[in-house]
mmCIF file of C-alpha atoms in Angstrom:
data_model
loop_
_atom_site.group_PDB
_atom_site.id
_atom_site.type_symbol
_atom_site.label_atom_id
_atom_site.label_comp_id
_atom_site.label_asym_id
_atom_site.label_seq_id
_atom_site.Cartn_x
_atom_site.Cartn_y
_atom_site.Cartn_z
ATOM 1 C CA MET X 1 -26.110 60.884 9.455
ATOM 2 C CA ALA X 2 -22.995 60.613 7.363
ATOM 3 C CA GLN X 3 -20.130 59.320 9.393
ATOM 4 C CA PRO X 4 -16.611 60.764 7.693
ATOM 5 C CA VAL X 5 -14.651 58.420 4.907
ATOM 6 C CA ASP X 6 -10.928 59.711 4.280
ATOM 7 C CA GLY X 7 -12.651 63.014 5.628
ATOM 8 C CA LYS X 8 -15.877 62.447 2.465
ATOM 9 C CA PHE X 9 -19.368 61.494 3.781
ATOM 10 C CA HIS X 10 -21.688 58.857 2.496
ATOM 11 C CA PRO X 11 -25.546 59.022 3.421
ATOM 12 C CA LEU X 12 -25.343 55.134 3.472
ATOM 13 C CA LEU X 13 -22.255 54.125 5.591
ATOM 14 C CA SER X 14 -24.080 55.073 8.931
ATOM 15 C CA ALA X 15 -26.574 52.283 7.869
ATOM 16 C CA LEU X 16 -23.777 49.527 6.610
ATOM 17 C CA PRO X 17 -21.732 47.788 7.623
ATOM 18 C CA ASP X 18 -17.993 48.836 8.167
ATOM 19 C CA ARG X 19 -17.455 45.241 5.754
ATOM 20 C CA THR X 20 -19.248 47.506 3.221
ATOM 21 C CA ALA X 21 -18.361 50.352 3.818
ATOM 22 C CA ALA X 22 -14.782 49.512 3.089
ATOM 23 C CA ARG X 23 -15.614 48.024 -0.484
ATOM 24 C CA LEU X 24 -18.306 51.374 -1.288
ATOM 25 C CA ASP X 25 -15.138 53.768 -0.242
ATOM 26 C CA GLU X 26 -12.781 51.892 -3.199
ATOM 27 C CA ARG X 27 -15.544 51.510 -5.231
ATOM 28 C CA VAL X 28 -17.642 55.553 -4.659
ATOM 29 C CA LEU X 29 -15.702 57.257 -2.911
ATOM 30 C CA ARG X 30 -12.109 56.522 -3.666
ATOM 31 C CA PRO X 31 -11.716 58.055 -6.626
ATOM 32 C CA THR X 32 -10.517 61.979 -7.385
ATOM 33 C CA PHE X 33 -11.874 64.785 -8.865
ATOM 34 C CA LYS X 34 -9.249 66.527 -11.488
ATOM 35 C CA THR X 35 -10.318 70.189 -12.484
ATOM 36 C CA MET X 36 -12.160 69.405 -15.159
ATOM 37 C CA ALA X 37 -12.436 70.774 -18.615
ATOM 38 C CA ALA X 38 -15.580 71.723 -20.004
ATOM 39 C CA THR X 39 -15.457 69.114 -23.487
ATOM 40 C CA ASP X 40 -13.938 66.572 -20.166
ATOM 41 C CA PRO X 41 -17.244 64.277 -19.371
ATOM 42 C CA LEU X 42 -18.479 64.258 -16.502
ATOM 43 C CA PHE X 43 -20.237 60.519 -15.500
ATOM 44 C CA ARG X 44 -18.196 57.835 -16.036
ATOM 45 C CA GLY X 45 -20.232 55.481 -16.643
ATOM 46 C CA ILE X 46 -23.465 53.619 -14.103
ATOM 47 C CA ASN X 47 -22.513 51.999 -11.268
ATOM 48 C CA VAL X 48 -26.049 51.196 -9.742
ATOM 49 C CA VAL X 49 -28.735 51.083 -10.720
ATOM 50 C CA SER X 50 -31.759 50.848 -7.690
ATOM 51 C CA ILE X 51 -35.363 49.180 -8.026
ATOM 52 C CA SER X 52 -38.018 49.663 -5.521
ATOM 53 C CA VAL X 53 -39.240 46.284 -4.621
ATOM 54 C CA THR X 54 -41.731 45.797 -1.360
ATOM 55 C CA ASP X 55 -39.771 42.177 -0.312
ATOM 56 C CA LEU X 56 -36.902 42.122 -0.007
ATOM 57 C CA ASP X 57 -36.977 38.034 0.516
ATOM 58 C CA ARG X 58 -39.024 37.477 -2.666
ATOM 59 C CA ALA X 59 -36.778 40.006 -4.650
ATOM 60 C CA ARG X 60 -33.209 37.811 -4.035
ATOM 61 C CA GLU X 61 -35.275 34.745 -4.614
ATOM 62 C CA PHE X 62 -36.202 36.541 -7.654
ATOM 63 C CA TYR X 63 -33.233 38.128 -8.968
ATOM 64 C CA GLY X 64 -30.717 36.284 -7.293
ATOM 65 C CA GLU X 65 -31.937 33.021 -8.604
ATOM 66 C CA VAL X 66 -34.889 33.170 -10.913
ATOM 67 C CA LEU X 67 -33.252 35.705 -12.753
ATOM 68 C CA GLY X 68 -29.864 34.089 -11.744
ATOM 69 C CA LEU X 69 -28.494 37.533 -10.795
ATOM 70 C CA GLY X 70 -26.578 34.889 -8.340
ATOM 71 C CA SER X 71 -25.945 35.357 -4.629
ATOM 72 C CA PRO X 72 -25.372 39.077 -3.503
ATOM 73 C CA LEU X 73 -22.439 41.557 -3.714
ATOM 74 C CA TYR X 74 -24.072 43.328 -0.917
ATOM 75 C CA ASP X 75 -26.846 42.029 1.417
ATOM 76 C CA LEU X 76 -27.646 44.630 3.818
ATOM 77 C CA PRO X 77 -31.483 43.807 4.451
ATOM 78 C CA GLU X 78 -31.686 45.750 7.520
ATOM 79 C CA ALA X 79 -30.653 49.218 5.200
ATOM 80 C CA GLY X 80 -33.476 48.241 2.572
ATOM 81 C CA TRP X 81 -30.103 47.320 -0.038
ATOM 82 C CA ILE X 82 -29.611 44.541 -1.865
ATOM 83 C CA GLU X 83 -27.087 44.775 -5.011
ATOM 84 C CA PHE X 84 -26.259 41.933 -7.606
ATOM 85 C CA SER X 85 -24.011 42.230 -10.851
ATOM 86 C CA ALA X 86 -25.586 42.656 -13.376
ATOM 87 C CA GLY X 87 -22.550 40.267 -15.205
ATOM 88 C CA GLY X 88 -20.684 42.920 -17.076
ATOM 89 C CA ALA X 89 -18.654 45.400 -15.841
ATOM 90 C CA ASP X 90 -21.184 47.910 -17.192
ATOM 91 C CA GLY X 91 -22.814 48.419 -13.119
ATOM 92 C CA ASN X 92 -25.106 46.772 -10.952
ATOM 93 C CA VAL X 93 -28.536 46.368 -10.372
ATOM 94 C CA SER X 94 -29.943 46.913 -6.492
ATOM 95 C CA VAL X 95 -32.873 46.290 -4.664
ATOM 96 C CA ILE X 96 -34.348 48.787 -2.181
ATOM 97 C CA SER X 97 -36.701 49.004 -0.207
ATOM 98 C CA ALA X 98 -40.338 49.762 -0.935
ATOM 99 C CA GLU X 99 -41.179 54.041 0.772
ATOM 100 C CA SER X 100 -45.173 53.614 2.480
ATOM 101 C CA GLY X 101 -47.102 54.176 -0.688
ATOM 102 C CA TRP X 102 -44.484 53.879 -3.903
ATOM 103 C CA THR X 103 -46.130 52.395 -7.214
ATOM 104 C CA PRO X 104 -44.611 50.632 -9.820
ATOM 105 C CA SER X 105 -42.015 51.408 -12.330
ATOM 106 C CA THR X 106 -43.235 51.202 -15.904
ATOM 107 C CA GLY X 107 -41.523 54.114 -16.953
ATOM 108 C CA THR X 108 -38.120 54.679 -16.674
ATOM 109 C CA THR X 109 -36.654 50.930 -17.537
ATOM 110 C CA LEU X 110 -33.651 48.525 -17.131
ATOM 111 C CA VAL X 111 -32.814 46.604 -19.787
ATOM 112 C CA LEU X 112 -30.558 43.881 -19.820
ATOM 113 C CA ASN X 113 -28.281 42.309 -22.525
ATOM 114 C CA VAL X 114 -28.577 38.765 -23.470
ATOM 115 C CA GLU X 115 -27.578 36.315 -26.132
ATOM 116 C CA ASP X 116 -30.677 36.035 -28.059
ATOM 117 C CA CYS X 117 -33.795 38.235 -26.564
ATOM 118 C CA HIS X 118 -36.564 35.193 -27.830
ATOM 119 C CA ALA X 119 -34.521 32.290 -26.391
ATOM 120 C CA ALA X 120 -33.900 34.046 -22.969
ATOM 121 C CA VAL X 121 -38.345 34.936 -23.146
ATOM 122 C CA GLU X 122 -39.031 31.308 -23.584
ATOM 123 C CA GLU X 123 -36.532 30.618 -21.143
ATOM 124 C CA LEU X 124 -37.993 32.637 -18.009
ATOM 125 C CA ARG X 125 -41.180 32.200 -19.216
ATOM 126 C CA ARG X 126 -40.094 28.711 -18.482
ATOM 127 C CA ARG X 127 -39.608 29.817 -14.820
ATOM 128 C CA GLY X 128 -42.534 31.759 -14.398
ATOM 129 C CA VAL X 129 -41.692 35.444 -15.206
ATOM 130 C CA GLN X 130 -44.646 38.006 -17.083
ATOM 131 C CA CYS X 131 -43.172 38.402 -20.649
ATOM 132 C CA GLU X 132 -43.956 40.318 -23.131
ATOM 133 C CA ASP X 133 -43.288 38.329 -27.099
ATOM 134 C CA ALA X 134 -39.853 40.283 -28.729
ATOM 135 C CA GLN X 135 -40.484 42.931 -30.393
ATOM 136 C CA VAL X 136 -37.646 42.983 -33.534
ATOM 137 C CA PHE X 137 -36.235 46.729 -35.052
ATOM 138 C CA PRO X 138 -34.662 44.792 -37.957
ATOM 139 C CA GLY X 139 -31.557 46.184 -38.201
ATOM 140 C CA PHE X 140 -31.137 46.603 -34.505
ATOM 141 C CA VAL X 141 -31.672 45.280 -31.185
ATOM 142 C CA THR X 142 -34.658 42.661 -30.176
ATOM 143 C CA PHE X 143 -36.086 43.538 -27.125
ATOM 144 C CA ALA X 144 -38.391 42.126 -24.634
ATOM 145 C CA SER X 145 -40.125 44.041 -21.373
ATOM 146 C CA PHE X 146 -40.841 41.744 -18.712
ATOM 147 C CA TYR X 147 -42.007 42.688 -15.128
ATOM 148 C CA ASP X 148 -40.571 41.241 -11.419
ATOM 149 C CA PRO X 149 -43.353 40.120 -8.632
ATOM 150 C CA PHE X 150 -43.719 43.905 -7.775
ATOM 151 C CA GLY X 151 -44.540 44.727 -10.878
ATOM 152 C CA ASN X 152 -41.979 46.489 -12.341
ATOM 153 C CA ARG X 153 -41.418 46.355 -15.910
ATOM 154 C CA LEU X 154 -37.577 45.379 -16.966
ATOM 155 C CA GLN X 155 -36.750 44.775 -20.737
ATOM 156 C CA MET X 156 -33.416 42.452 -22.614
ATOM 157 C CA CYS X 157 -32.652 42.856 -25.698
ATOM 158 C CA SER X 158 -30.028 41.274 -28.385
ATOM 159 C CA PRO X 159 -28.485 42.840 -31.046
ATOM 160 C CA ALA X 160 -31.761 42.135 -34.091
#
């Protein structure tokens, strides 16, 4: 059951320690919404994108060390959730415990920005990551798919 914080409810608060609940309150619950005009955007950006995995310890190592996202911002294996900064203000990446019967995702895809897609492909291959060759759309984007140890497809992109 969700616990109230400042009269508001959040479903994760019952599973999260107090230290995290305070940060979650500041990040998610504190914003207040005025009555919006029809032309006002409802959404203000991406907070976090979650990726299901079958082994949180292995995911912590892959996303934190191999991909270089660093130490988790939130490390809550007891809640089935580890969250990393994606390196900018655009949102974070979390790994969550997969439910029974889960299969890897190759549909909805997290795309991470890199300086040079070709160089990033070579670096990830040196680190043992399965990467496809970069594809270039001249004047638009260079991108490449790569895979986490659980079979989830991710992508990286840079200017063409």
